[in-house]
XYZ file of C-alpha atoms in Angstrom:
571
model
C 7.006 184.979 212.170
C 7.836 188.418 210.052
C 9.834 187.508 206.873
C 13.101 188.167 206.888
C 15.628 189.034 203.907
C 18.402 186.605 203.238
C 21.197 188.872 204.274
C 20.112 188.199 207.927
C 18.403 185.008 207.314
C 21.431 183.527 206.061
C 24.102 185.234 208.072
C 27.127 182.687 209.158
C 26.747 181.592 212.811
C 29.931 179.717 212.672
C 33.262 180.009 212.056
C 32.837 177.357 209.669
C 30.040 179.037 207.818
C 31.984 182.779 207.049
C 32.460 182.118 203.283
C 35.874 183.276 201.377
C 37.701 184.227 204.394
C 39.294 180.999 205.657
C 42.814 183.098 206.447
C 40.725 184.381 209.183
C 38.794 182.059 210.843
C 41.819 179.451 211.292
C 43.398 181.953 212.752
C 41.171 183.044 214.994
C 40.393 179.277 216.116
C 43.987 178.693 216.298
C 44.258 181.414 218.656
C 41.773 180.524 220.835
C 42.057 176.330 221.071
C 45.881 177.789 221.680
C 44.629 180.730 224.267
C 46.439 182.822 222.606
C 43.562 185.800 222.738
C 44.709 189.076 221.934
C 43.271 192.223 223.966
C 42.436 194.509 220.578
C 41.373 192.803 217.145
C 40.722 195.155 214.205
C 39.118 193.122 210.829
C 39.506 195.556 207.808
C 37.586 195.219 204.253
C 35.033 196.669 201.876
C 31.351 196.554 202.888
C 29.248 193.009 202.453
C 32.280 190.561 202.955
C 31.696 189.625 206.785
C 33.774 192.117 209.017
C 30.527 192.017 211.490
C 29.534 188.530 211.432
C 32.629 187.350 212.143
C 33.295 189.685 215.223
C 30.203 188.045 216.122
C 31.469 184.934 215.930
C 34.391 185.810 217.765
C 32.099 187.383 220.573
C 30.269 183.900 220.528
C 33.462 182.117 220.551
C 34.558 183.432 223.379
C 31.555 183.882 225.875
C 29.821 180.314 224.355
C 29.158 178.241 227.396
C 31.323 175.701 226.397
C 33.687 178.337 225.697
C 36.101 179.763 224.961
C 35.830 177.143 221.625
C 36.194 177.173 218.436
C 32.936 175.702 217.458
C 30.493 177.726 219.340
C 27.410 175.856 219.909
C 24.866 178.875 219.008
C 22.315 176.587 220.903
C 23.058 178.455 224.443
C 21.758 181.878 226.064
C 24.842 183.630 225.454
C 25.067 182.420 221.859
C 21.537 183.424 220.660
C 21.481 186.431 222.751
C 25.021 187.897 220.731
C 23.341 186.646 217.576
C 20.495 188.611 218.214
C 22.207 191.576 219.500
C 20.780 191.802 222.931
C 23.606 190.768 224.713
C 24.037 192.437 227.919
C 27.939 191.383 227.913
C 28.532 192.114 223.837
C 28.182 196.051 223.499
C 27.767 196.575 219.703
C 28.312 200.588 219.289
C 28.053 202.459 216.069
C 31.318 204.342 215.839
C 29.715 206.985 212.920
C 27.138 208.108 215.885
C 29.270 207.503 219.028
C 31.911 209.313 217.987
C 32.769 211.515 220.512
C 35.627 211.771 223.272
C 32.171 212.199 225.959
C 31.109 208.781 224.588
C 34.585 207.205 225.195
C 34.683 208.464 228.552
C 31.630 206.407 229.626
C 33.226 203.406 227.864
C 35.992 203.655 230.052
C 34.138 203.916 232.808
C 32.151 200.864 231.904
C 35.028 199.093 231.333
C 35.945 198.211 234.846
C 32.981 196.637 235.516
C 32.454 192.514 235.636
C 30.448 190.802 232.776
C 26.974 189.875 233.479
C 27.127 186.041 232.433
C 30.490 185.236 230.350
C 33.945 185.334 230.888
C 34.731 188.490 228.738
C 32.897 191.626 228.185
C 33.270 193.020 224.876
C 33.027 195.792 223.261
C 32.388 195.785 219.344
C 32.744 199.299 217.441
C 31.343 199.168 213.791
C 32.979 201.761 211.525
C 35.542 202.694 214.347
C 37.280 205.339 211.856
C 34.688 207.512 212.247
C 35.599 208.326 215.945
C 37.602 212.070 216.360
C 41.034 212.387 217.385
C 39.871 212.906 220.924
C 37.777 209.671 221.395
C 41.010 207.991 219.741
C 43.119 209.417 222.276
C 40.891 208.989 225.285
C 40.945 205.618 224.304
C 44.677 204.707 223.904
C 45.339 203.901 227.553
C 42.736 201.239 227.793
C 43.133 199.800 224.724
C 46.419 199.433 225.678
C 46.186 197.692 229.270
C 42.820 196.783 228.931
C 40.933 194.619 232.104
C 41.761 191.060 232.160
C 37.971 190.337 231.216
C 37.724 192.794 228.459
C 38.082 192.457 224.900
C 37.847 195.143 222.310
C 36.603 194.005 218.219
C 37.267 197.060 215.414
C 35.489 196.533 212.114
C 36.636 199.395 209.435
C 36.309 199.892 205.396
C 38.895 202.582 206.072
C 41.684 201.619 208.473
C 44.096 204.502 206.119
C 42.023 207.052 208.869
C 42.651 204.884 211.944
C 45.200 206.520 213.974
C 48.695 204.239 214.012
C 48.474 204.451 217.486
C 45.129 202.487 217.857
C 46.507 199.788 214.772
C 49.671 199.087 216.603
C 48.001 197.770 219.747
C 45.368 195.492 217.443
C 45.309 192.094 215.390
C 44.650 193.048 212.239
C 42.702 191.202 210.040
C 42.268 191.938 206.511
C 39.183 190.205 204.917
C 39.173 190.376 201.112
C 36.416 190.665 198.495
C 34.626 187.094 198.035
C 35.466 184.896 194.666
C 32.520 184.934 192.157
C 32.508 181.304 192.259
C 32.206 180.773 196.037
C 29.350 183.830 195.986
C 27.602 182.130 193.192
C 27.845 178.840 195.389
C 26.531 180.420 198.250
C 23.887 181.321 196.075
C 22.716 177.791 194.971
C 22.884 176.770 198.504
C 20.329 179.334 199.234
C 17.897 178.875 196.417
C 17.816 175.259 197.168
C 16.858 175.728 200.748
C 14.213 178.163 199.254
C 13.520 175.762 197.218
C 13.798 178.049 194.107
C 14.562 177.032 190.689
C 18.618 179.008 190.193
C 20.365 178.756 186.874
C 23.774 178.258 187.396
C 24.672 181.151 185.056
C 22.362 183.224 186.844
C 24.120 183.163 189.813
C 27.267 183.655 188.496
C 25.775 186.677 186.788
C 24.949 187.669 190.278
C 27.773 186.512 191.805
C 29.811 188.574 188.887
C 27.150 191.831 189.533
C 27.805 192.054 193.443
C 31.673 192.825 192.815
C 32.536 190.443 195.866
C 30.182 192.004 198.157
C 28.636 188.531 199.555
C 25.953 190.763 200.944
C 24.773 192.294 197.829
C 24.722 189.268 196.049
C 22.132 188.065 198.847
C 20.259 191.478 198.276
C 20.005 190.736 194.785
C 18.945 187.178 194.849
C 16.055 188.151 196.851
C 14.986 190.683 194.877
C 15.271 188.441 191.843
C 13.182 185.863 193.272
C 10.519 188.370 194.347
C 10.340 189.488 190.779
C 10.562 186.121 189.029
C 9.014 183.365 191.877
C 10.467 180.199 191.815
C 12.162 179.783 188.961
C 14.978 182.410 187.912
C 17.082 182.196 184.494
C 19.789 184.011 183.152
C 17.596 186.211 181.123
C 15.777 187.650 184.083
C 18.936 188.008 185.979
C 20.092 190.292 183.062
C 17.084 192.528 182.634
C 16.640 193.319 186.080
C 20.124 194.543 186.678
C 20.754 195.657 183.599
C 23.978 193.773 182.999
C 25.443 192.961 179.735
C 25.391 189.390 177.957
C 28.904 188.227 177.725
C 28.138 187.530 174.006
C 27.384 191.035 173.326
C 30.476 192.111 175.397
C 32.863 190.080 172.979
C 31.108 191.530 169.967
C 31.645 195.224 171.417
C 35.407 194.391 171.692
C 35.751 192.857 168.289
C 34.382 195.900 166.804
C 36.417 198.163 168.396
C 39.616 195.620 167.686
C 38.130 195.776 163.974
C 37.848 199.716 164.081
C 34.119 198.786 163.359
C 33.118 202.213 164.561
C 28.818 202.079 163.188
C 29.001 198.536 164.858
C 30.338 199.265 168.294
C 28.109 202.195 168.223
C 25.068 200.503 167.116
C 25.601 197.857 170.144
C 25.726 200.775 172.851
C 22.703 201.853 171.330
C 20.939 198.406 171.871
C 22.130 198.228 175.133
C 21.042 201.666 175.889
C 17.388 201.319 174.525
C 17.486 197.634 176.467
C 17.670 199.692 179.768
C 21.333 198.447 180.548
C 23.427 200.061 182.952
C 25.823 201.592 180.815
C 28.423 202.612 183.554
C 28.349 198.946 184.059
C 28.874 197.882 180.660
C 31.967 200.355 180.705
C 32.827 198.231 183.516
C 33.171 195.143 181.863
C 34.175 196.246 179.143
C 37.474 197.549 181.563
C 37.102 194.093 182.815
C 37.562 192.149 179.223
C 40.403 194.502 178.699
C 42.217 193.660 181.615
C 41.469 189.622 181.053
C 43.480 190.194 177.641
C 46.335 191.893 179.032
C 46.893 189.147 181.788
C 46.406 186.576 179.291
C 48.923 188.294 177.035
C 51.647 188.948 179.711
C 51.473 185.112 180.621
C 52.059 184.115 176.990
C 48.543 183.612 175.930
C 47.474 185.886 173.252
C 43.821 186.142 172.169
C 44.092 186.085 168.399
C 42.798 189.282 167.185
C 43.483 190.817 170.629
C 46.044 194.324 170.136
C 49.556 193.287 171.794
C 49.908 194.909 175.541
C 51.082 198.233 174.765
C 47.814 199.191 172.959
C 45.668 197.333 175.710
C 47.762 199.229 178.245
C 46.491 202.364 176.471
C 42.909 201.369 176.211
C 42.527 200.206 179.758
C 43.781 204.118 180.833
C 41.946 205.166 178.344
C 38.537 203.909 179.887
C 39.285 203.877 183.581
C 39.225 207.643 182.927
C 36.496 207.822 181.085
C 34.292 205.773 184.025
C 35.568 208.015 186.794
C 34.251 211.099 184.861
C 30.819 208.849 183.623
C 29.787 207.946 187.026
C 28.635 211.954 187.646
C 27.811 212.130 184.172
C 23.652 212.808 183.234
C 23.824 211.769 179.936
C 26.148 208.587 180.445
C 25.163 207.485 176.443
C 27.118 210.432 175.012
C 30.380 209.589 177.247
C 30.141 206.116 176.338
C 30.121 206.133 172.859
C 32.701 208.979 172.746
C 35.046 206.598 174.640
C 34.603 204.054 172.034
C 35.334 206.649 169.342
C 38.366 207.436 170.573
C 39.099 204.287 171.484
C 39.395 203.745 167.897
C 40.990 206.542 167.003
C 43.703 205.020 169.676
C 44.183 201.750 168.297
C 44.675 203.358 164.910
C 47.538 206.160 166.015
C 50.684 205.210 165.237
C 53.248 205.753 168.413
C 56.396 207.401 168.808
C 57.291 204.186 169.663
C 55.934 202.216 166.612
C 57.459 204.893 164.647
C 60.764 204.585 166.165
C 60.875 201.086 165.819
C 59.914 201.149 162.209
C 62.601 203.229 161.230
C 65.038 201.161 163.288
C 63.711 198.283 160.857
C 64.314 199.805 157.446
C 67.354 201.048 158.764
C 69.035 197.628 159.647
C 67.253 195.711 156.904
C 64.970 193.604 159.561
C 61.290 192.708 159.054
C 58.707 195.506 159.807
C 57.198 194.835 163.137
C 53.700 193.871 163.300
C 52.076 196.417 165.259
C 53.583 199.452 164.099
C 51.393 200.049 161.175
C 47.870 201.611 161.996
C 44.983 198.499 161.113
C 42.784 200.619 159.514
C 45.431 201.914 157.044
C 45.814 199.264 155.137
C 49.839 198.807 154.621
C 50.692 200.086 150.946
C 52.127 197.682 148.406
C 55.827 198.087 147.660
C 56.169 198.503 143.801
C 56.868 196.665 141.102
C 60.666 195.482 140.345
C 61.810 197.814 137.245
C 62.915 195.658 134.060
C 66.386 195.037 133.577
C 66.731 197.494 131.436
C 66.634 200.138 133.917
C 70.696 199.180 134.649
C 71.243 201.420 131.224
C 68.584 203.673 131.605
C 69.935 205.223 135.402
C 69.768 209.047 135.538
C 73.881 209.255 135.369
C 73.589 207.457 132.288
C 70.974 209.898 130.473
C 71.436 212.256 127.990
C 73.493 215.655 128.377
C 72.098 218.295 131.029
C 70.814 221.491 130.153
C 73.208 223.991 128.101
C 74.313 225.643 131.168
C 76.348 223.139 131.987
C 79.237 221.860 130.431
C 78.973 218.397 128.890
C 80.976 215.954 130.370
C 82.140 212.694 129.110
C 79.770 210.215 129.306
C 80.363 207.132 131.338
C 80.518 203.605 129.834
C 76.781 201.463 129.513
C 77.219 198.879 132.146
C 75.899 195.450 131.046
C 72.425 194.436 131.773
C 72.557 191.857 134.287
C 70.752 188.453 133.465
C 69.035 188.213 136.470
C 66.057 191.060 137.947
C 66.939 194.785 138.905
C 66.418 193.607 142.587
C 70.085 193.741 143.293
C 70.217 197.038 142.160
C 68.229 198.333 144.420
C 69.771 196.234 147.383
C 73.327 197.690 146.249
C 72.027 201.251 146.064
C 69.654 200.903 149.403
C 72.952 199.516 150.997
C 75.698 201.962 150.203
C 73.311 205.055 150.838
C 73.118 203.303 154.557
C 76.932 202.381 154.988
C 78.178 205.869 153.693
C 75.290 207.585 156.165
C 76.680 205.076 159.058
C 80.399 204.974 158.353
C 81.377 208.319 155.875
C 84.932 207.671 156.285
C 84.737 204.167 155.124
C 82.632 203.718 152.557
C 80.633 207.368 151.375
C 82.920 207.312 148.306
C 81.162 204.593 147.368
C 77.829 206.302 146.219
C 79.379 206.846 143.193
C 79.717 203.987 142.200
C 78.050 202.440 139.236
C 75.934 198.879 139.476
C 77.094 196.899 136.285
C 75.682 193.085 136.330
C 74.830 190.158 139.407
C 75.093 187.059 138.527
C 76.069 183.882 140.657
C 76.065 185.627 144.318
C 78.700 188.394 142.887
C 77.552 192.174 142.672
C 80.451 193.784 139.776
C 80.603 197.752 140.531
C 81.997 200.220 138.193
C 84.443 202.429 140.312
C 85.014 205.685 138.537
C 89.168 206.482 137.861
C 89.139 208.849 140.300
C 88.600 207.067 143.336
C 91.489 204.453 142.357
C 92.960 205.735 145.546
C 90.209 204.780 147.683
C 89.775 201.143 146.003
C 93.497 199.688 146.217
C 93.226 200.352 149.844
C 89.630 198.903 150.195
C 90.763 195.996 148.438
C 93.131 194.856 151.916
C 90.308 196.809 154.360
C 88.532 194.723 156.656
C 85.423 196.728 154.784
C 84.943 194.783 152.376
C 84.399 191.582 154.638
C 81.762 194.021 156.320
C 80.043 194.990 153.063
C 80.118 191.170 151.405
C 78.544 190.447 154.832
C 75.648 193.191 154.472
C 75.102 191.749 150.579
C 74.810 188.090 152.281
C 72.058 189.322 154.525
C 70.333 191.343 151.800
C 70.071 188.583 149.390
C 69.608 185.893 151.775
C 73.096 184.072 150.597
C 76.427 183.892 150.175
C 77.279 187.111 147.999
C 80.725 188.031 146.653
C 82.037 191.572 146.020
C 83.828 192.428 142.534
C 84.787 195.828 141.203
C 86.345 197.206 137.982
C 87.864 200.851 137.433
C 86.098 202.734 134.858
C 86.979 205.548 132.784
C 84.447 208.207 133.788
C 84.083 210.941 135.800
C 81.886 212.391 138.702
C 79.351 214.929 137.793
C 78.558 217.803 140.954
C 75.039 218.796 139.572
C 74.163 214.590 139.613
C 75.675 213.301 143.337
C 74.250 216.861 144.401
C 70.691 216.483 143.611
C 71.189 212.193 143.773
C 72.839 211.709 146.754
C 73.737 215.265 149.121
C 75.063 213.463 151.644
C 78.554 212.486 149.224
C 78.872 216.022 148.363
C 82.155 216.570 150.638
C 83.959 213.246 148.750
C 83.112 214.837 145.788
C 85.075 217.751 146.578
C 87.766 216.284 148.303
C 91.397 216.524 147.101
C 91.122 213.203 145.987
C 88.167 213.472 143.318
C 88.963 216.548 141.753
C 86.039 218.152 140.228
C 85.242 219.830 136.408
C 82.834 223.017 136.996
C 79.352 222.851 136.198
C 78.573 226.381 136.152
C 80.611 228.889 133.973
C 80.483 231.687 135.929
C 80.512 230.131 139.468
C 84.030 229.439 141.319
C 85.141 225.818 142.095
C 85.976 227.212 145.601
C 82.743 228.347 146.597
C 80.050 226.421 147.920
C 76.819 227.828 147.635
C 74.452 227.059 150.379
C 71.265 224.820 148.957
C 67.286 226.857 148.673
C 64.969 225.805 150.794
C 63.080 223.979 148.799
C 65.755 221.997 147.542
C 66.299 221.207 151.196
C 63.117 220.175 151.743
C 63.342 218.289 148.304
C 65.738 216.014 149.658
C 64.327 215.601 152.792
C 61.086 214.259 151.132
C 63.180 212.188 148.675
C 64.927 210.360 151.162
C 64.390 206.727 151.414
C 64.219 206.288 154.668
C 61.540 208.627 154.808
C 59.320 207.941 151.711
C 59.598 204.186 153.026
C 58.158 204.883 156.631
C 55.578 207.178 155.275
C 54.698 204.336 152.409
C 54.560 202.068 155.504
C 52.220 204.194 157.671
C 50.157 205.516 154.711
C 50.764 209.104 155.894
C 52.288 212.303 153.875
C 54.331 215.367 154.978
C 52.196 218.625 155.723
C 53.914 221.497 155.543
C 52.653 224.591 157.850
């Protein structure tokens, strides 16, 4: 007897046999032990998973001579006949080369006529999308009010192109793509009838390689075995397709996690001079990707693994990439450019991240995670000044230059006993409130820090804003600003003020702090001029580059670009 390859050899014969589509064939035995046999069926899938051999089952099923049964017998003339495809009553037509409304015709005329053995006469159209509108139509009417004995079977990989018309007078059946652990099953089975030597990981490398296509994986196995003889091991499996060790897979995605750019291109290299596929490698690599992000949205994050946004990114980033490499000649050079920008990806800092960061230094709350790039390394903030630093503040320097007038000096707060931490909590914190709230609390930026000790921050208040203080004193504001010091420090903190003699310079909270320039020249802080020959009623609009002097001294933004490790360009 002529050999014969395992796809045929090894094609189910039973109902019981059809492997990963068990929503199907109890169905279909259901229907018929109940009798409840449609006219029309129509099984839909992707090539390789059984859409044929199981309308040949059905065929069997129904014209078995113990039939109709569930169990055929395949022993009987009708049963080996329909396996064989010689059945006189089980017309299997090719709808890609029957397609026309002159070969519907004769079906119909056919139609009327008895079976030659069975009970049914059936008709079987492979690939019945390819048919033109005019077969479709020509066919409607019978399909519709078929003979009692005749039974129509539709296998499709395309049912979108099937008319609605022809699907709304079917069963449809949709088989899906086979498991890789029931193909790599069926695979043992089969080596161990051939009496073959199968690693296990070998056929689920197999298994993995045929994409749920239990036909393929068949194909496969027999070429494998032609290649290797009896015994067959994981390595062979490997070579021969040219897939990628799941080893080397892990240590691709740990370089490109690691921004290990000569790595991850030195492995594509190997695996290029190795003869792997590398649009299949891309594949799995998509694959990996995609394992993360499930195992991330369920709560189960792969240390070292970017959080979901950035595998989001890099699984759009590379299904792109394989639908442009699959037409590509040199499939190398696309392959390592989509790790380089990969990279490059995992390294850009968002809109998002940079949103969120800012939201962060604005409220005071910890710096999330992933919104610094990994291979900038986060900068260190600096050093806490010495104490002495409480005296040595730029309002309590020596006189300005001679064109302005000298103004009284203000009085040398104490040096506190503890760090200069608090001071920069207290000034980090009214900047915020008197950017937040102006009309509550921007008068405070002139303020003075003078000492911290036991949970209480003492301010120096300057005369001038006595106003402001006796009513802040019975203000619900000051509950809101002991709060803020509570959450700076990390404890109970107390608020205590005392009204100093001094006065407010414009050239200092100008240049210090722009953003208290209108409390400065409100009625209620009255102002000495700095300039002889400028008016006190004028307000001279700031240079550019002062402008752009503040913006770039700001503290929110020298902290985010600190953060990020990034600078301000100016085009």
């Amino acid at each position: 007897m002529s050999y014969r390859v395992f796809a045929r050899k090894y094609r189910p014969q039973g109902f019981d046999e059809v492997v990963g589509q068990e929503h199907v064939t109890r169905t279909l035995q259901n229907a018929i032990t109940q009798q409840r046999l449609a006219q029309a069926y129509l099984f839909v899938g992707p090539r390789g998973i059984g859409k044929t051999s199981t309308a040949r089952i059905l065929a069997k099923a129904l014209n078995c001579i113990n039939g109709p049964t569930p169990t055929p017998c395949g022993k009987c003339d009708a049963c080996k006949e329909i396996a064989e495809g010689n059945s006189l009553d089980v017309l299997e037509i090719d709808g890609a080369s029957n397609n026309s409304v002159e070969h519907v015709r004769e079906l119909r005329e056919n139609v009327a006529y008895a079976p030659a053995r069975g009970p049914y006469k059936i008709y079987l159209i492979d690939e019945v999308h390819m048919l033109s509108t005019a077969a479709f139509n020509a066919l409607l009417k019978t399909l519709e009010e078929p003979p009692a004995h005749v039974k129509f079977i539709f296998a499709t990989t395309e049912a979108q192109k099937l008319p609605a018309t022809i699907t709304s007078r079917c069963q449809r059946f949709d088989l899906r793509r086979i498991s890789t652990e029931a193909i790599a099953a069926h695979l043992l089975k089969i080596a161990d009838a051939e009496k073959v030597q199968l690693d296990a990981k070998a056929a689920n490398a197999i298994a993995r390689g045929a994409e749920g296509g239990l036909r393929d994986a068949e194909s496969m196995l027999d070429q494998i075995i032609a290649f290797c003889g009896d015994n067959v091991t994981f390595e062979d499996v490997l070579n021969i397709f040219g897939f990628t060790a799941p080893e080397t897979l892990a240590k691709l995605c740990e370089a490109i996690f690691a921004a290990d750019t000569p790595g991850a291109l030195r492995i594509i290299h190997e695996q290029n001079e190795g003869g792997k596929d590398l649009l299949r490698l891309l594949a799995e690599l998509t694959a990996s990707l995609r394992d993360l992000l499930v195992a991330a949205a369920t709560g189960n994050q792969t240390p070292g693994a970017p959080p979901p946004p950035r595998l989001l990114e890099l699984l759009e980033h590379f299904s792109a990439v394989e639908s442009r490499m699959r037409w590509a000649p040199d499939k190398k050079l696309h392959m390592e450019v989509a790790v380089i920008k990969a990279i490059h990806l995992l390294n850009q800092a968002t809109l998002d991240d940079v949103l969120d960061t800012l939201g962060a230094i604005h409220s005071g709350d910890p710096i999330p995670r992933s919104s610094a790039p990994k291979a900038t390394p986060r900068a260190t903030p600096p050093a806490a000044a010495p104490a002495s630093r409480v005296a040595e503040t730029p309002r309590q320097q020596s006189a300005p230059p001679p064109a302005a007038r000298t103004l009284e000096p203000a009085p040398t707060a104490p040096a506190s006993t503890s760090s200069s931490e608090p001071l920069d909590i207290w000034e980090a914190l009214i900047n915020r409130l008197a950017h937040d709230s102006p009309m509550k609390f921007q008068w405070l930026a002139t303020s003075r820090f003078s000492t911290f000790e036991n949970g209480e921050f003492k301010i120096l208040i300057p005369s001038a804003h006595r106003s402001h203080t006796e009513n802040f004193i019975w203000a619900d504001s000051r509950k809101t600003l002991e709060a803020e010091l509570t959450k700076a420090i990390g404890k109970k903190a107390r608020f205590a003020f005392e009204i100093a003699d001094f006065d407010v310079p414009v050239s200092e909270t100008v240049e210090e702090a722009p953003h208290i320039a209108a409390v400065i020249t409100s009625p209620t802080a009255p102002v000495e001029k700095t300039v002889a020959d400028a008016p006190a009623e004028k307000t001279e609009e700031k240079p550019a580059a002062e402008s752009e002097a503040d913006f770039r001294n700001d503290p929110l933004i020298k902290k985010a670009l600190e953060i990020f490790g990034r600078e301000i360009q100016t085009t």
